[in-house]
Coordinates of N, CA and C in Angstrom, one line a residue:
X15 N -23.0 -25.9 -7.5 CA -22.3 -24.6 -7.4 C -22.4 -23.9 -8.7
X16 N -22.6 -22.6 -8.7 CA -22.8 -21.9 -10.0 C -21.5 -21.1 -10.4
X17 N -20.4 -21.3 -9.7 CA -19.2 -20.6 -10.0 C -18.3 -21.5 -10.9
X18 N -17.8 -20.9 -12.0 CA -17.0 -21.7 -12.9 C -15.5 -21.5 -12.4
X19 N -15.1 -22.5 -11.6 CA -13.7 -22.4 -11.0 C -12.6 -22.6 -12.1
X20 N -13.0 -23.2 -13.2 CA -11.9 -23.4 -14.2 C -11.8 -22.4 -15.3
X21 N -12.7 -21.4 -15.3 CA -12.6 -20.3 -16.2 C -11.2 -19.6 -16.0
X22 N -10.4 -19.4 -17.0 CA -9.0 -18.9 -16.8 C -9.0 -17.5 -16.2
X23 N -9.9 -16.6 -16.6 CA -10.0 -15.3 -16.1 C -10.4 -15.3 -14.6
X24 N -11.4 -16.0 -14.3 CA -11.8 -16.1 -12.9 C -10.8 -16.7 -12.1
X25 N -10.1 -17.7 -12.6 CA -9.0 -18.4 -11.9 C -7.9 -17.4 -11.5
X26 N -7.5 -16.6 -12.4 CA -6.4 -15.6 -12.1 C -6.9 -14.6 -11.1
X27 N -8.1 -14.2 -11.3 CA -8.7 -13.2 -10.4 C -8.7 -13.7 -8.9
X28 N -9.1 -15.0 -8.8 CA -9.2 -15.6 -7.5 C -7.8 -15.7 -6.9
X29 N -6.9 -16.2 -7.7 CA -5.5 -16.3 -7.2 C -4.9 -15.0 -6.8
X30 N -5.2 -14.0 -7.6 CA -4.7 -12.6 -7.2 C -5.3 -12.2 -5.9
X31 N -6.6 -12.4 -5.7 CA -7.3 -12.0 -4.5 C -6.7 -12.8 -3.3
X32 N -6.5 -14.1 -3.5 CA -5.9 -14.9 -2.4 C -4.6 -14.3 -1.9
X33 N -3.7 -14.0 -2.9 CA -2.4 -13.5 -2.6 C -2.4 -12.1 -2.0
X34 N -3.3 -11.2 -2.6 CA -3.3 -9.8 -2.1 C -4.0 -9.6 -0.8
X35 N -4.7 -10.6 -0.3 CA -5.4 -10.5 0.9 C -4.8 -11.4 2.0
X36 N -3.5 -11.8 1.8 CA -2.8 -12.5 2.8 C -1.4 -12.0 2.8
X37 N -0.7 -12.3 4.0 CA 0.7 -11.9 4.2 C 1.5 -13.0 4.8
X38 N 2.8 -13.0 4.5 CA 3.7 -14.0 5.0 C 4.1 -13.5 6.4
X39 N 3.9 -14.4 7.4 CA 4.4 -14.1 8.8 C 4.8 -15.4 9.4
X40 N 6.0 -15.4 9.9 CA 6.6 -16.6 10.5 C 6.4 -17.9 9.7
X41 N 6.6 -17.9 8.4 CA 6.5 -19.1 7.6 C 5.1 -19.4 7.2
X42 N 4.1 -18.7 7.6 CA 2.7 -19.0 7.2 C 2.2 -17.8 6.3
X43 N 1.3 -18.1 5.4 CA 0.6 -17.1 4.6 C -0.7 -16.9 5.2
X44 N -0.9 -15.8 6.0 CA -2.1 -15.6 6.8 C -3.1 -14.7 6.1
X45 N -4.3 -15.2 6.1 CA -5.5 -14.6 5.6 C -5.8 -13.3 6.4
X46 N -6.1 -12.2 5.7 CA -6.2 -10.9 6.4 C -7.6 -10.3 6.3
X47 N -8.6 -11.1 5.7 CA -9.9 -10.6 5.5 C -10.9 -11.3 6.4
X48 N -12.1 -11.5 5.9 CA -13.2 -12.1 6.7 C -12.9 -13.5 7.2
X49 N -13.6 -13.8 8.3 CA -13.4 -15.1 9.0 C -14.7 -15.8 9.2
X50 N -14.7 -17.1 9.2 CA -15.8 -17.9 9.6 C -16.0 -17.9 11.1
X51 N -17.2 -18.4 11.5 CA -17.4 -18.4 13.0 C -16.4 -19.4 13.7
X52 N -15.8 -20.2 12.9 CA -14.8 -21.2 13.5 C -13.3 -20.7 13.3
X53 N -13.2 -19.4 12.8 CA -11.9 -18.8 12.8 C -11.1 -19.1 11.5
X54 N -11.7 -19.6 10.5 CA -11.0 -19.8 9.2 C -11.2 -18.6 8.3
X55 N -10.2 -18.4 7.4 CA -10.4 -17.3 6.4 C -11.5 -17.6 5.4
X56 N -12.3 -16.6 5.1 CA -13.4 -16.8 4.2 C -13.3 -15.8 3.1
X57 N -13.7 -16.2 1.9 CA -13.6 -15.4 0.7 C -15.0 -15.4 0.0
X58 N -15.5 -14.3 -0.5 CA -16.7 -14.3 -1.2 C -16.5 -14.4 -2.7
X59 N -17.2 -15.2 -3.4 CA -17.1 -15.4 -4.8 C -18.5 -15.0 -5.4
X60 N -18.5 -14.1 -6.4 CA -19.7 -13.7 -7.0 C -20.2 -14.8 -7.9
X61 N -21.5 -15.0 -7.9 CA -22.1 -16.0 -8.8 C -23.5 -15.5 -9.3
X62 N -24.1 -16.3 -10.2 CA -25.3 -15.9 -10.7 C -26.5 -15.9 -9.7
X63 N -26.3 -16.6 -8.6 CA -27.3 -16.6 -7.6 C -26.9 -15.9 -6.3
X64 N -26.0 -14.9 -6.4 CA -25.5 -14.2 -5.3 C -24.1 -14.7 -4.9
X65 N -23.7 -14.2 -3.8 CA -22.3 -14.5 -3.3 C -22.2 -15.9 -2.7
X66 N -21.1 -16.6 -3.0 CA -20.8 -17.9 -2.4 C -19.6 -17.6 -1.5
X67 N -19.8 -18.1 -0.2 CA -18.7 -17.9 0.8 C -18.0 -19.2 0.8
X68 N -16.6 -19.1 0.7 CA -15.8 -20.3 0.7 C -14.6 -20.1 1.6
X69 N -14.1 -21.1 2.2 CA -12.8 -21.0 2.9 C -11.7 -20.7 2.0
X70 N -10.9 -19.7 2.4 CA -9.7 -19.3 1.6 C -8.7 -20.4 1.5
X71 N -8.5 -21.2 2.5 CA -7.5 -22.3 2.5 C -7.9 -23.4 1.5
X72 N -9.2 -23.6 1.4 CA -9.7 -24.6 0.5 C -9.5 -24.1 -1.0
X73 N -9.8 -22.9 -1.2 CA -9.6 -22.3 -2.5 C -8.2 -22.3 -2.9
X74 N -7.3 -21.9 -2.0 CA -5.9 -21.9 -2.4 C -5.4 -23.3 -2.7
X75 N -5.8 -24.3 -2.0 CA -5.5 -25.7 -2.3 C -6.0 -26.1 -3.7
X76 N -7.2 -25.7 -4.0 CA -7.7 -26.0 -5.3 C -6.9 -25.4 -6.4
X77 N -6.6 -24.1 -6.3 CA -5.9 -23.4 -7.4 C -4.4 -23.8 -7.5
X78 N -3.8 -24.4 -6.4 CA -2.4 -24.8 -6.5 C -2.2 -26.3 -6.8
X79 N -3.1 -27.1 -6.2 CA -3.0 -28.5 -6.3 C -4.1 -29.2 -7.1
X80 N -5.2 -28.5 -7.5 CA -6.3 -29.1 -8.2 C -7.2 -29.9 -7.4
X81 N -7.2 -29.7 -6.1 CA -8.0 -30.5 -5.2 C -8.9 -29.5 -4.3
X82 N -10.1 -29.8 -4.1 CA -11.0 -29.0 -3.3 C -11.5 -30.0 -2.2
X83 N -10.9 -29.9 -1.0 CA -11.3 -30.8 0.0 C -11.6 -30.0 1.3
X84 N -12.9 -30.0 1.7 CA -13.3 -29.1 2.8 C -12.8 -29.6 4.2
X85 N -12.4 -30.9 4.4 CA -12.0 -31.4 5.7 C -10.5 -31.3 5.9
X86 N -10.0 -30.0 5.8 CA -8.5 -29.8 5.9 C -8.1 -29.6 7.4
X87 N -6.9 -30.0 7.7 CA -6.3 -29.6 9.0 C -5.1 -28.9 8.7
X88 N -4.6 -28.0 9.6 CA -3.4 -27.2 9.3 C -2.3 -27.8 10.2
X89 N -1.2 -28.3 9.5 CA 0.0 -28.8 10.2 C 0.6 -27.7 11.1
X90 N 0.5 -26.4 10.7 CA 1.0 -25.3 11.5 C 0.1 -24.9 12.6
X91 N -1.1 -25.5 12.7 CA -2.1 -25.2 13.7 C -2.6 -23.8 13.7
X92 N -2.5 -23.1 12.5 CA -3.0 -21.8 12.4 C -4.1 -21.8 11.3
X93 N -5.3 -21.5 11.8 CA -6.5 -21.6 10.9 C -6.5 -20.5 9.9
X94 N -5.7 -19.4 10.0 CA -5.6 -18.3 9.1 C -4.7 -18.6 7.9
X95 N -3.8 -19.7 8.1 CA -2.8 -20.0 7.1 C -3.5 -20.6 5.8
X96 N -3.0 -20.1 4.7 CA -3.6 -20.6 3.4 C -2.5 -21.3 2.6
X97 N -1.3 -21.6 3.1 CA -0.3 -22.3 2.4 C -0.6 -23.7 2.2
X98 N -0.7 -24.2 0.9 CA -1.0 -25.6 0.7 C -0.1 -26.6 1.3
X99 N 1.2 -26.3 1.5 CA 2.0 -27.3 2.1 C 1.9 -27.4 3.6
X100 N 1.1 -26.5 4.2 CA 0.8 -26.5 5.6 C -0.5 -27.3 5.9
X101 N -1.1 -27.9 4.9 CA -2.4 -28.5 5.0 C -2.2 -30.0 4.9
X102 N -3.1 -30.7 5.7 CA -3.2 -32.2 5.7 C -4.6 -32.5 5.7
X103 N -4.9 -33.7 5.3 CA -6.3 -34.2 5.2 C -6.6 -35.1 6.4
X104 N -7.9 -35.0 6.8 CA -8.4 -35.8 7.9 C -8.4 -37.3 7.5

């Protein structure tokens, strides 16, 4: 992957984008932008080799907990939710 996830400026920009593109509804923070074919929120990250498409919930977990785990399940059963405490691992 050619995106520097630990660059402090990029980190803040991604966190800002995650928050500004989601809203709190019924206890979940719901993604309001692009979706994957499976119904998960997707975010584009610019990189030196073009855009990288990543799940918004996976990115939120990384920036809040320091973990990037693609096999997430949602305790709330809402694929659009990006709240880290609503996620569990397979």
